[in-house]
């Protein structure tokens, strides 16, 4: 810009990356260029949230997606969950996948549902999100649809797998989830959607690693105790955390609720 002889620059947002962090503005001003801004940090950050989150934390940004019944269950007691939400909600979720670098599930979901974790929209020809599995102690199934998709497997130790394996040992034979999200970010997977199940979601929630939620609430009542969104005890009300509901959208018969954890 200096070489081009620009006279005035309007800056949308400051990049928090320590290698820049506003230093470009200082240089422009030193060269006699009028510099205004940042004029809309929030809007710019919202246009590329994974990038800004990664620059601040070194980790992938996690959007937790879930499909739940009106009484808050992601599956029945026997593990069946297909399909809780309507076709309209599921199509919307595919559009969401198209905006992600990766879609992540736990081994339990891989075993129970054999998901493909890809974007299946009529006429869609854009990039596909990487499939990511968090493995535990059980061997992963030899036959699963994601093996055709060059998946990334995050495991607590060496594991036989048809995908690329990253070993991220944590406590008690579990994957260290914060380290796992640094490993995914290192591979360029900045916006990651976690699609369950409840064990993986509970681990991420417990460690404060859920950065946003998109929950599809179906016009369906389970009418009993099935599987909760998070597989952990909700012991007392003071352990609950507030969230800010950003948006509520009607999708056919269902609702989509977008939220972020409240700050402070
Ligand atoms: N409605 C929805 O939105 C939705 C979405 C997804 C799934 N589901 C349903 O949820 C059920 C599956 O849920 P789930 O809770 O069993 O499965 P999950 O969270 O997908 O997977 C749990 C397993 O993944 C591994 N794992 C997770 N976190 C780990 C960590 N930090 N370190 C190491 N291993 C970790 C462990 O495997 P090991 O046991 O091998 O140690 C763990 O038992 C199915 O019924 C499925 O249909 C519903």
Coordinates of C-alpha atoms and ligand atoms in Angstrom, one line a residue:
X1 CA 0.0 0.0 0.0
X2 CA 2.9 2.3 0.8
X3 CA 4.5 1.6 -2.5
X4 CA 1.3 2.0 -4.4
X5 CA 0.9 5.6 -3.0
X6 CA -2.5 5.0 -1.4
X7 CA -3.5 8.1 0.6
X8 CA -6.1 6.7 3.0
X9 CA -6.7 3.2 4.5
X10 CA -9.8 2.1 6.4
X11 CA -9.0 -0.9 8.6
X12 CA -11.8 -3.4 9.3
X13 CA -10.2 -5.2 12.2
X14 CA -6.9 -5.7 13.9
X15 CA -5.4 -9.2 13.4
X16 CA -4.5 -10.5 16.9
X17 CA -1.6 -12.5 15.5
X18 CA 1.4 -11.3 17.5
X19 CA 3.5 -11.1 14.3
X20 CA 1.3 -8.3 13.1
X21 CA -1.2 -7.0 15.7
X22 CA -1.6 -3.6 14.3
X23 CA 2.0 -3.0 13.3
X24 CA 0.9 -2.6 9.7
X25 CA -1.2 0.4 10.8
X26 CA 1.7 1.9 12.5
X27 CA 3.9 1.6 9.4
X28 CA 1.2 3.0 7.2
X29 CA 0.8 6.0 9.5
X30 CA 4.6 6.5 9.6
X31 CA 4.5 6.7 5.8
X32 CA 2.1 9.6 6.0
X33 CA -1.0 7.5 5.1
X34 CA -4.3 8.4 6.8
X35 CA -5.4 5.3 8.7
X36 CA -8.9 4.9 10.1
X37 CA -10.2 2.1 12.2
X38 CA -10.5 -0.6 13.2
X39 CA -14.1 0.2 12.2
X40 CA -15.8 -3.1 12.8
X41 CA -13.8 -5.7 14.7
X42 CA -16.8 -7.8 15.6
X43 CA -18.2 -8.0 12.0
X44 CA -14.9 -8.9 10.6
X45 CA -14.2 -11.5 13.3
X46 CA -17.7 -13.0 12.7
X47 CA -16.8 -13.5 9.0
X48 CA -13.8 -15.7 9.8
X49 CA -14.2 -16.8 13.5
X50 CA -11.9 -19.8 13.3
X51 CA -9.0 -17.7 12.2
X52 CA -9.3 -15.1 15.0
X53 CA -9.9 -17.9 17.6
X54 CA -6.8 -19.7 16.4
X55 CA -4.6 -16.6 16.6
X56 CA -5.7 -16.0 20.2
X57 CA -5.7 -19.6 21.5
X58 CA -3.7 -21.7 19.1
X59 CA -6.6 -24.1 18.9
X60 CA -9.4 -24.9 16.5
X61 CA -12.7 -23.2 17.1
X62 CA -15.4 -25.7 18.2
X63 CA -19.0 -25.4 17.2
X64 CA -21.1 -28.1 18.9
X65 CA -23.9 -29.3 16.8
X66 CA -26.7 -31.4 18.2
X67 CA -30.1 -32.6 17.2
X68 CA -32.3 -33.0 20.2
X69 CA -35.9 -33.7 21.2
X70 CA -37.9 -31.0 22.8
X71 CA -37.2 -32.7 26.1
X72 CA -33.4 -32.4 25.5
X73 CA -32.3 -35.9 24.4
X74 CA -29.9 -36.7 21.6
X75 CA -30.8 -40.4 21.4
X76 CA -33.2 -42.9 22.9
X77 CA -31.9 -45.3 25.6
X78 CA -31.1 -47.9 23.0
X79 CA -28.9 -45.5 21.1
X80 CA -31.2 -44.8 18.1
X81 CA -31.2 -41.2 17.0
X82 CA -31.8 -41.3 13.2
X83 CA -33.7 -39.1 12.6
X84 CA -34.8 -36.9 15.5
X85 CA -35.0 -33.7 13.3
X86 CA -36.8 -33.1 10.1
X87 CA -35.3 -33.1 6.6
X88 CA -35.3 -29.3 6.6
X89 CA -33.1 -29.2 9.7
X90 CA -30.8 -31.9 8.4
X91 CA -30.3 -30.0 5.1
X92 CA -29.5 -26.9 7.1
X93 CA -26.9 -28.9 9.0
X94 CA -25.3 -29.9 5.7
X95 CA -25.0 -26.3 4.8
X96 CA -23.3 -25.7 8.1
X97 CA -20.9 -28.5 7.4
X98 CA -20.0 -26.9 4.1
X99 CA -18.7 -23.8 6.1
X100 CA -16.4 -26.0 8.3
X101 CA -12.9 -27.2 7.8
X102 CA -13.7 -30.4 9.7
X103 CA -16.5 -32.4 11.3
X104 CA -15.5 -34.4 14.5
X105 CA -17.2 -37.2 16.3
X106 CA -16.3 -39.6 19.1
X107 CA -15.7 -43.3 18.6
X108 CA -19.1 -44.1 20.0
X109 CA -20.9 -42.2 17.3
X110 CA -18.7 -43.7 14.6
X111 CA -19.6 -47.2 15.9
X112 CA -23.3 -46.5 16.4
X113 CA -24.1 -44.4 13.3
X114 CA -21.4 -45.1 10.8
X115 CA -21.7 -41.4 9.6
X116 CA -20.0 -40.1 6.5
X117 CA -19.5 -36.6 7.9
X118 CA -19.6 -35.0 4.5
X119 CA -21.7 -32.4 2.8
X120 CA -24.5 -34.0 0.8
X121 CA -26.5 -31.2 -0.8
X122 CA -27.9 -31.3 -4.3
X123 CA -25.5 -29.6 -6.7
X124 CA -22.9 -29.0 -4.1
X125 CA -19.4 -29.1 -5.6
X126 CA -17.4 -27.2 -2.9
X127 CA -14.7 -28.5 -0.6
X128 CA -15.6 -31.3 1.8
X129 CA -14.8 -30.9 5.6
X130 CA -12.2 -33.4 6.9
X131 CA -13.7 -36.2 9.0
X132 CA -12.1 -36.4 12.5
X133 CA -12.6 -39.1 15.0
X134 CA -11.7 -39.1 18.7
X135 CA -10.7 -42.7 19.5
X136 CA -10.6 -44.2 22.9
X137 CA -9.8 -47.7 24.1
X138 CA -12.0 -49.7 21.7
X139 CA -10.6 -50.7 18.4
X140 CA -12.2 -48.7 15.6
X141 CA -14.4 -50.6 13.2
X142 CA -12.6 -52.1 10.2
X143 CA -15.4 -51.1 7.9
X144 CA -16.8 -47.6 8.2
X145 CA -17.9 -45.0 5.6
X146 CA -15.4 -42.4 6.8
X147 CA -12.4 -44.6 5.9
X148 CA -13.0 -43.6 2.3
X149 CA -12.6 -39.9 3.2
X150 CA -9.0 -39.6 4.5
X151 CA -10.1 -39.1 8.1
X152 CA -7.9 -37.8 10.9
X153 CA -7.9 -40.0 14.0
X154 CA -7.0 -38.5 17.4
X155 CA -6.0 -41.2 19.7
X156 CA -4.6 -41.6 23.3
X157 CA -2.0 -44.0 22.0
X158 CA -0.9 -45.9 18.9
X159 CA -3.9 -47.4 17.2
X160 CA -4.5 -49.4 14.0
X161 CA -6.5 -47.2 11.7
X162 CA -7.1 -46.6 8.1
X163 CA -6.8 -42.8 8.6
X164 CA -4.0 -40.5 9.6
X165 CA -3.4 -41.0 13.4
X166 CA -2.3 -38.2 15.8
X167 CA -1.5 -39.5 19.3
X168 CA -2.5 -37.0 21.9
X169 CA -2.2 -38.7 25.3
X170 CA -4.2 -37.3 28.2
X171 CA -5.2 -38.4 31.7
X172 CA -6.6 -41.9 32.4
X173 CA -6.1 -43.2 28.8
X174 CA -8.1 -40.4 27.3
X175 CA -7.2 -38.0 24.5
X176 CA -6.0 -34.6 25.7
X177 CA -8.7 -32.6 24.0
X178 CA -7.0 -29.2 24.2
X179 CA -3.9 -30.7 22.7
X180 CA -6.0 -32.4 20.1
X181 CA -7.5 -29.1 19.1
X182 CA -4.0 -27.6 18.7
X183 CA -3.1 -30.6 16.5
X184 CA -6.2 -30.1 14.3
X185 CA -5.4 -26.4 14.0
X186 CA -1.8 -27.2 13.0
X187 CA -3.3 -29.1 10.1
X188 CA -5.3 -26.1 9.0
X189 CA -8.6 -27.2 10.4
X190 CA -9.6 -24.0 12.2
X191 CA -13.4 -24.2 12.1
X192 CA -14.4 -27.6 13.5
X193 CA -17.9 -28.8 14.1
X194 CA -18.4 -31.5 16.7
X195 CA -21.4 -33.6 16.0
X196 CA -21.4 -35.7 19.2
X197 CA -21.8 -37.9 20.8
X198 CA -22.4 -37.1 24.4
X199 CA -19.1 -38.4 25.8
X200 CA -17.0 -36.3 23.5
X201 CA -19.3 -33.3 24.0
X202 CA -19.1 -33.6 27.8
X203 CA -15.2 -33.7 27.7
X204 CA -15.1 -30.6 25.6
X205 CA -17.7 -28.8 27.7
X206 CA -15.9 -29.7 30.9
X207 CA -12.7 -28.2 29.6
X208 CA -14.4 -25.0 28.3
X209 CA -13.5 -25.9 24.7
X210 CA -17.0 -25.4 23.2
X211 CA -16.9 -22.0 21.6
X212 CA -20.4 -22.0 20.0
X213 CA -23.4 -24.2 19.7
X214 CA -25.9 -24.9 17.0
X215 CA -28.7 -27.0 18.4
X216 CA -31.6 -28.3 16.3
X217 CA -34.6 -28.8 18.6
X218 CA -37.1 -31.1 17.0
X219 CA -40.9 -31.1 17.4
X220 CA -40.6 -34.4 19.1
X221 CA -40.9 -35.4 22.8
X222 CA -38.9 -38.5 23.9
X223 CA -41.1 -38.9 26.9
X224 CA -38.5 -40.6 29.1
X225 CA -34.8 -40.7 29.9
X226 CA -32.7 -41.4 26.8
X227 CA -29.3 -39.9 26.2
X228 CA -28.5 -36.4 27.3
X229 CA -26.5 -33.9 25.2
X230 CA -23.6 -34.2 27.7
X231 CA -22.8 -37.6 29.3
X232 CA -21.9 -36.2 32.7
X233 CA -23.8 -35.5 35.9
X234 CA -25.6 -32.1 36.2
X235 CA -25.0 -32.2 39.9
X236 CA -26.2 -28.8 41.1
X237 CA -27.6 -25.7 39.4
X238 CA -24.6 -23.6 40.3
X239 CA -22.5 -25.8 38.0
X240 CA -24.6 -24.6 35.0
X241 CA -23.1 -21.9 32.7
X242 CA -25.0 -19.1 31.0
X243 CA -25.0 -18.8 27.3
X244 CA -26.0 -16.0 25.0
X245 CA -28.6 -17.1 22.4
X246 CA -27.6 -15.4 19.2
X247 CA -30.4 -16.6 16.9
X248 CA -33.5 -18.7 16.8
X249 CA -34.7 -19.9 13.4
X250 CA -37.7 -22.0 12.5
X251 CA -36.8 -24.8 10.1
X252 CA -39.9 -26.6 8.9
X253 CA -41.3 -28.2 12.0
X254 CA -38.1 -27.7 14.1
X255 CA -36.0 -24.9 15.7
X256 CA -32.4 -24.0 15.2
X257 CA -30.8 -22.3 18.2
X258 CA -27.4 -20.6 17.8
X259 CA -25.6 -19.7 21.0
X260 CA -22.2 -18.9 22.5
X261 CA -21.0 -19.2 26.1
X262 CA -21.6 -15.9 27.9
X263 CA -18.4 -14.0 28.5
X264 CA -17.7 -13.1 32.2
Ligands
LIG1 N1 -28.7 -36.4 18.1 C1 -27.5 -36.1 17.9 O1 -27.1 -34.9 17.6 C2 -26.4 -37.1 18.0 C3 -25.1 -36.8 17.5 C4 -24.1 -37.8 17.6 C5 -24.4 -39.0 18.2 N2 -25.6 -39.2 18.7 C6 -25.9 -40.5 19.4 O2 -25.0 -40.6 20.5 C7 -24.7 -41.9 20.7 C8 -23.2 -42.1 20.8 O3 -22.7 -41.3 21.8 P1 -21.5 -41.7 22.8 O4 -21.6 -40.7 23.9 O5 -21.6 -43.1 23.0 O6 -20.3 -41.4 21.8 P2 -19.2 -40.4 21.5 O7 -19.1 -39.3 22.4 O8 -19.3 -40.2 20.0 O9 -18.0 -41.4 21.7 C9 -17.6 -41.8 23.0 C10 -16.3 -42.6 22.8 O10 -15.3 -41.8 22.1 C11 -14.1 -42.0 22.7 N3 -13.8 -40.7 23.3 C12 -14.5 -39.6 23.5 N4 -13.9 -38.6 24.1 C13 -12.7 -39.1 24.3 C14 -11.5 -38.6 24.9 N5 -11.4 -37.3 25.4 N6 -10.4 -39.4 24.9 C15 -10.5 -40.6 24.5 N7 -11.6 -41.2 23.9 C16 -12.6 -40.4 23.8 C17 -14.3 -43.1 23.8 O11 -14.1 -44.3 23.1 P3 -13.8 -45.7 23.9 O12 -15.1 -46.1 24.5 O13 -13.4 -46.6 22.8 O14 -12.8 -45.4 24.9 C18 -15.7 -42.8 24.2 O15 -16.3 -43.9 24.8 C19 -25.3 -42.7 19.6 O16 -26.5 -43.3 20.1 C20 -25.6 -41.7 18.6 O17 -26.7 -42.1 17.7 C21 -26.6 -38.3 18.6

